[in-house]
């Protein structure tokens, strides 16, 4: 519960301090990152925050722009996409493993009922 409160405070502070169109590193990079950390603490769903971060970073990336748009946003987007891919890959492997175990149990039950 304390983590959610801290996350809500980070989100609120980020929203109140954010100025669209600002050029400082704090406004363009640090506050959005704090917002993402706060959202992760509030939602407790890293996959949702990572997927959203990847999409937003991709939308704001500009390879011909300054260092934040040309380097920081693509790096953040790549990291978020990698986190999302790892989480989805683990979920998929667990699903396949559980499906195989269910099929093996059903097969054993059928063989046991049919008898030798």
XYZ file of N, CA, C and O in Angstrom:
464
model
N 0.820 -1.195 0.000
C 0.000 0.000 0.000
C 0.866 1.261 0.000
O 0.521 2.231 -0.627
N 2.000 1.187 0.692
C 2.890 2.338 0.730
C 3.492 2.590 -0.649
O 3.624 3.738 -1.080
N 3.829 1.507 -1.362
C 4.401 1.659 -2.696
C 3.406 2.339 -3.638
O 3.798 3.177 -4.462
N 2.137 1.991 -3.521
C 1.130 2.641 -4.379
C 0.984 4.109 -4.050
O 0.786 4.949 -4.932
N 1.072 4.447 -2.782
C 1.010 5.855 -2.379
C 2.190 6.646 -2.912
O 2.040 7.775 -3.403
N 3.379 6.052 -2.836
C 4.568 6.707 -3.384
C 4.430 6.857 -4.900
O 4.750 7.901 -5.466
N 3.916 5.817 -5.556
C 3.698 5.887 -6.999
C 2.707 6.967 -7.381
O 2.924 7.718 -8.338
N 1.619 7.074 -6.615
C 0.628 8.118 -6.887
C 1.231 9.503 -6.692
O 0.956 10.428 -7.468
N 2.081 9.652 -5.683
C 2.742 10.941 -5.460
C 3.687 11.274 -6.615
O 3.752 12.429 -7.056
N 4.407 10.278 -7.116
C 5.298 10.508 -8.267
C 4.508 10.905 -9.512
O 4.906 11.823 -10.247
N 3.409 10.221 -9.747
C 2.568 10.551 -10.908
C 2.022 11.965 -10.776
O 2.070 12.761 -11.725
N 1.505 12.293 -9.603
C 0.929 13.621 -9.388
C 1.991 14.707 -9.546
O 1.756 15.723 -10.215
N 3.149 14.505 -8.949
C 4.217 15.499 -9.064
C 4.662 15.655 -10.514
O 4.896 16.775 -10.975
N 4.756 14.539 -11.229
C 5.164 14.606 -12.634
C 4.158 15.378 -13.474
O 4.536 16.181 -14.334
N 2.892 15.139 -13.221
C 1.846 15.826 -13.990
C 1.831 17.316 -13.663
O 1.704 18.166 -14.552
N 1.969 17.648 -12.388
C 1.913 19.060 -11.992
C 3.141 19.847 -12.452
O 3.033 21.037 -12.761
N 4.297 19.212 -12.500
C 5.522 19.911 -12.872
C 5.791 19.914 -14.376
O 6.617 20.692 -14.850
N 5.102 19.073 -15.127
C 5.366 18.944 -16.560
C 4.871 20.164 -17.317
O 3.768 20.647 -17.103
N 5.708 20.670 -18.220
C 5.343 21.784 -19.094
C 5.547 21.349 -20.541
O 6.680 21.151 -20.973
N 4.481 21.191 -21.301
C 4.645 20.801 -22.710
C 5.449 21.863 -23.469
O 5.286 23.046 -23.270
N 6.322 21.404 -24.304
C 7.125 22.324 -25.101
C 8.383 22.809 -24.403
O 9.136 23.592 -24.974
N 8.632 22.369 -23.181
C 9.840 22.790 -22.473
C 11.060 22.133 -23.113
O 10.954 21.093 -23.757
N 12.219 22.739 -22.906
C 13.419 22.226 -23.546
C 14.423 21.652 -22.547
O 15.457 21.139 -22.947
N 14.148 21.700 -21.276
C 15.113 21.215 -20.286
C 15.074 19.693 -20.208
O 14.077 19.051 -20.531
N 16.190 19.131 -19.758
C 16.292 17.678 -19.598
C 15.283 17.196 -18.562
O 14.673 16.128 -18.717
N 15.088 17.972 -17.514
C 14.120 17.605 -16.477
C 12.732 17.432 -17.068
O 12.054 16.438 -16.799
N 12.311 18.374 -17.883
C 10.969 18.341 -18.453
C 10.805 17.271 -19.526
O 9.774 16.635 -19.627
N 11.806 17.089 -20.352
C 11.672 16.193 -21.498
C 12.037 14.753 -21.199
O 11.624 13.849 -21.918
N 12.845 14.502 -20.155
C 13.342 13.153 -19.926
C 13.051 12.647 -18.513
O 12.478 11.583 -18.342
N 13.431 13.412 -17.523
C 13.321 12.920 -16.152
C 11.887 12.837 -15.644
O 11.517 11.856 -14.990
N 11.074 13.846 -15.906
C 9.686 13.792 -15.440
C 8.890 12.665 -16.109
O 8.155 11.954 -15.415
N 9.027 12.449 -17.414
C 8.334 11.287 -17.993
C 8.818 9.951 -17.421
O 8.026 9.030 -17.220
N 10.120 9.850 -17.129
C 10.626 8.624 -16.515
C 10.061 8.442 -15.109
O 9.682 7.330 -14.722
N 9.992 9.525 -14.336
C 9.385 9.445 -13.003
C 7.905 9.072 -13.099
O 7.392 8.333 -12.266
N 7.242 9.600 -14.107
C 5.842 9.245 -14.319
C 5.708 7.741 -14.579
O 4.820 7.089 -14.041
N 6.603 7.202 -15.389
C 6.567 5.765 -15.676
C 6.832 4.927 -14.443
O 6.173 3.911 -14.210
N 7.787 5.339 -13.641
C 8.072 4.608 -12.393
C 6.868 4.679 -11.459
O 6.472 3.679 -10.852
N 6.278 5.852 -11.347
C 5.086 6.003 -10.512
C 3.929 5.156 -11.013
O 3.223 4.516 -10.229
N 3.743 5.114 -12.323
C 2.668 4.293 -12.892
C 2.916 2.815 -12.622
O 1.981 2.064 -12.324
N 4.170 2.393 -12.705
C 4.489 0.988 -12.411
C 4.189 0.660 -10.954
O 3.695 -0.431 -10.641
N 4.487 1.592 -10.057
C 4.206 1.354 -8.641
C 2.708 1.328 -8.354
O 2.244 0.546 -7.532
N 1.964 2.189 -9.029
C 0.515 2.235 -8.810
C -0.167 1.028 -9.439
O -0.985 0.358 -8.807
N 0.155 0.733 -10.684
C -0.522 -0.337 -11.414
C -0.028 -1.727 -11.035
O -0.773 -2.700 -11.140
N 1.231 -1.810 -10.661
C 1.873 -3.100 -10.383
C 1.777 -4.038 -11.584
O 1.571 -5.236 -11.443
N 1.883 -3.436 -12.753
C 1.843 -4.190 -13.996
C 2.964 -3.672 -14.885
O 2.789 -2.718 -15.641
N 4.100 -4.298 -14.769
C 5.279 -3.835 -15.491
C 5.085 -3.967 -16.999
O 5.555 -3.127 -17.765
N 4.368 -5.001 -17.431
C 4.150 -5.191 -18.866
C 3.387 -4.013 -19.465
O 3.758 -3.514 -20.534
N 2.357 -3.552 -18.802
C 1.578 -2.423 -19.325
C 2.430 -1.164 -19.411
O 2.385 -0.437 -20.407
N 3.214 -0.912 -18.383
C 4.056 0.284 -18.377
C 5.165 0.162 -19.422
O 5.468 1.123 -20.129
N 5.761 -1.023 -19.562
C 6.830 -1.209 -20.550
C 6.298 -1.064 -21.971
O 6.933 -0.420 -22.815
N 5.139 -1.635 -22.251
C 4.568 -1.520 -23.598
C 4.210 -0.070 -23.911
O 4.487 0.429 -25.014
N 3.626 0.623 -22.951
C 3.282 2.025 -23.152
C 4.533 2.876 -23.329
O 4.585 3.756 -24.193
N 5.555 2.603 -22.519
C 6.815 3.344 -22.643
C 7.468 3.132 -23.998
O 8.011 4.066 -24.587
N 7.416 1.907 -24.502
C 7.999 1.625 -25.813
C 7.272 2.387 -26.918
O 7.903 2.969 -27.807
N 5.949 2.404 -26.851
C 5.172 3.105 -27.873
C 5.414 4.612 -27.798
O 5.643 5.270 -28.818
N 5.377 5.169 -26.585
C 5.583 6.613 -26.444
C 6.991 7.029 -26.858
O 7.178 8.071 -27.496
N 7.976 6.229 -26.509
C 9.346 6.553 -26.906
C 9.493 6.487 -28.421
O 10.174 7.327 -29.022
N 8.853 5.512 -29.037
C 8.920 5.418 -30.501
C 8.236 6.611 -31.159
O 8.717 7.130 -32.176
N 7.137 7.061 -30.598
C 6.431 8.203 -31.167
C 7.211 9.505 -31.018
O 7.109 10.393 -31.867
N 7.978 9.634 -29.945
C 8.712 10.875 -29.699
C 10.141 10.856 -30.246
O 10.820 11.872 -30.208
N 10.594 9.733 -30.725
C 11.961 9.645 -31.249
C 12.075 10.438 -32.545
O 11.185 10.421 -33.385
N 13.189 11.140 -32.667
C 13.492 11.905 -33.868
C 14.996 11.804 -34.084
O 15.771 12.485 -33.408
N 15.411 10.955 -35.000
C 16.834 10.697 -35.177
C 17.618 11.908 -35.663
O 18.838 11.944 -35.556
N 16.927 12.906 -36.191
C 17.595 14.125 -36.639
C 17.537 15.226 -35.587
O 18.043 16.319 -35.799
N 16.942 14.936 -34.446
C 16.781 15.945 -33.405
C 17.961 16.006 -32.454
O 19.057 15.530 -32.748
N 17.725 16.611 -31.294
C 18.772 16.732 -30.283
C 19.034 15.380 -29.623
O 18.436 14.369 -29.991
N 19.942 15.328 -28.654
C 20.372 14.052 -28.077
C 19.251 13.318 -27.365
O 19.253 12.090 -27.328
N 18.294 14.036 -26.809
C 17.195 13.356 -26.125
C 16.318 12.632 -27.139
O 16.006 11.454 -26.976
N 15.941 13.326 -28.202
C 15.090 12.719 -29.221
C 15.828 11.693 -30.063
O 15.246 10.703 -30.500
N 17.114 11.926 -30.299
C 17.869 11.050 -31.191
C 18.483 9.849 -30.484
O 18.673 8.805 -31.108
N 18.804 9.957 -29.206
C 19.484 8.857 -28.509
C 18.699 8.331 -27.311
O 18.532 7.121 -27.162
N 18.237 9.234 -26.459
C 17.598 8.790 -25.215
C 16.262 8.088 -25.476
O 16.011 7.011 -24.924
N 15.398 8.684 -26.293
C 14.095 8.065 -26.544
C 14.209 6.706 -27.236
O 13.548 5.759 -26.832
N 15.051 6.572 -28.280
C 15.195 5.232 -28.872
C 15.772 4.204 -27.895
O 15.364 3.040 -27.890
N 16.699 4.625 -27.040
C 17.263 3.711 -26.046
C 16.210 3.279 -25.034
O 16.100 2.095 -24.697
N 15.422 4.217 -24.567
C 14.347 3.900 -23.623
C 13.309 2.996 -24.295
O 12.833 2.026 -23.700
N 12.963 3.307 -25.530
C 11.997 2.476 -26.252
C 12.490 1.058 -26.452
O 11.738 0.098 -26.299
N 13.764 0.919 -26.775
C 14.351 -0.415 -26.955
C 14.355 -1.187 -25.641
O 14.020 -2.378 -25.608
N 14.717 -0.523 -24.557
C 14.728 -1.182 -23.245
C 13.315 -1.603 -22.839
O 13.111 -2.726 -22.341
N 12.343 -0.734 -23.045
C 10.959 -1.066 -22.698
C 10.445 -2.231 -23.558
O 9.769 -3.124 -23.049
N 10.761 -2.206 -24.831
C 10.332 -3.302 -25.712
C 10.983 -4.614 -25.302
O 10.344 -5.676 -25.338
N 12.257 -4.561 -24.898
C 12.937 -5.784 -24.445
C 12.298 -6.331 -23.177
O 12.100 -7.549 -23.045
N 11.960 -5.459 -22.241
C 11.290 -5.897 -21.002
C 9.953 -6.542 -21.338
O 9.614 -7.616 -20.822
N 9.173 -5.907 -22.211
C 7.878 -6.464 -22.603
C 8.045 -7.810 -23.301
O 7.282 -8.748 -23.045
N 9.049 -7.928 -24.161
C 9.279 -9.198 -24.867
C 9.665 -10.311 -23.899
O 9.201 -11.449 -24.038
N 10.501 -10.008 -22.925
C 10.899 -11.021 -21.935
C 9.693 -11.474 -21.127
O 9.489 -12.678 -20.906
N 8.879 -10.533 -20.690
C 7.690 -10.893 -19.902
C 6.735 -11.742 -20.725
O 6.236 -12.772 -20.253
N 6.477 -11.331 -21.964
C 5.567 -12.102 -22.812
C 6.142 -13.471 -23.146
O 5.403 -14.466 -23.198
N 7.454 -13.550 -23.369
C 8.085 -14.838 -23.633
C 7.960 -15.790 -22.453
O 7.670 -16.974 -22.628
N 8.163 -15.286 -21.257
C 8.009 -16.126 -20.062
C 6.572 -16.589 -19.887
O 6.329 -17.746 -19.529
N 5.632 -15.690 -20.116
C 4.214 -16.079 -20.000
C 3.865 -17.161 -21.012
O 3.143 -18.104 -20.705
N 4.380 -17.016 -22.226
C 4.099 -18.002 -23.269
C 4.697 -19.351 -22.911
O 4.037 -20.387 -23.044
N 5.944 -19.355 -22.434
C 6.571 -20.626 -22.036
C 5.811 -21.292 -20.902
O 5.621 -22.507 -20.892
N 5.358 -20.507 -19.934
C 4.580 -21.074 -18.829
C 3.250 -21.641 -19.325
O 2.801 -22.687 -18.849
N 2.634 -20.958 -20.272
C 1.375 -21.450 -20.835
C 1.586 -22.774 -21.561
O 0.820 -23.721 -21.391
N 2.630 -22.850 -22.369
C 2.929 -24.089 -23.106
C 3.235 -25.217 -22.132
O 2.765 -26.348 -22.300
N 4.016 -24.923 -21.103
C 4.364 -25.934 -20.106
C 3.105 -26.458 -19.401
O 2.949 -27.666 -19.211
N 2.199 -25.551 -19.033
C 0.966 -25.970 -18.364
C 0.073 -26.774 -19.304
O -0.547 -27.761 -18.895
N 0.003 -26.390 -20.567
C -0.805 -27.123 -21.546
C -0.261 -28.528 -21.743
O -1.027 -29.501 -21.800
N 1.049 -28.648 -21.834
C 1.650 -29.977 -21.989
C 1.373 -30.855 -20.776
O 1.079 -32.039 -20.910
N 1.457 -30.274 -19.599
C 1.195 -31.045 -18.382
C -0.262 -31.498 -18.335
O -0.561 -32.645 -17.958
N -1.186 -30.629 -18.740
C -2.603 -31.007 -18.771
C -2.856 -32.124 -19.778
O -3.612 -33.056 -19.507
N -2.245 -32.019 -20.939
C -2.427 -33.066 -21.955
C -1.851 -34.395 -21.483
O -2.449 -35.454 -21.699
N -0.691 -34.361 -20.848
C -0.082 -35.596 -20.342
C -0.964 -36.215 -19.259
O -1.144 -37.443 -19.229
N -1.541 -35.393 -18.392
C -2.419 -35.911 -17.343
C -3.680 -36.509 -17.955
O -4.158 -37.572 -17.519
N -4.239 -35.852 -18.967
C -5.443 -36.377 -19.620
C -5.134 -37.691 -20.338
O -5.944 -38.636 -20.305
N -3.976 -37.759 -20.981
C -3.569 -38.986 -21.666
C -3.398 -40.133 -20.661
O -3.857 -41.255 -20.905
N -2.777 -39.853 -19.527
C -2.586 -40.891 -18.512
C -3.921 -41.351 -17.947
O -4.123 -42.543 -17.696
N -4.852 -40.412 -17.770
C -6.164 -40.785 -17.255
C -6.929 -41.645 -18.249
O -7.604 -42.618 -17.872
N -6.816 -41.320 -19.546
C -7.477 -42.146 -20.572
C -6.892 -43.553 -20.611
O -7.636 -44.534 -20.726
N -5.587 -43.668 -20.528
C -4.945 -44.980 -20.563
C -5.305 -45.782 -19.322
O -5.479 -46.989 -19.401
N -5.430 -45.124 -18.198
C -5.785 -45.815 -16.956
C -7.222 -46.331 -17.016
O -7.524 -47.414 -16.541
N -8.130 -45.556 -17.618
C -9.533 -45.980 -17.725
C -9.692 -47.136 -18.721
O -10.509 -48.020 -18.523
N -8.921 -47.064 -19.812
C -9.072 -48.113 -20.829
C -8.483 -49.434 -20.351
O -8.870 -50.488 -20.848
N -7.573 -49.361 -19.416
C -7.020 -50.588 -18.855
C -5.956 -51.203 -19.729
O -5.769 -50.818 -20.885
N -5.258 -52.217 -19.177
C -4.192 -52.879 -19.937
C -4.703 -53.846 -20.973
O -5.748 -54.295 -21.090
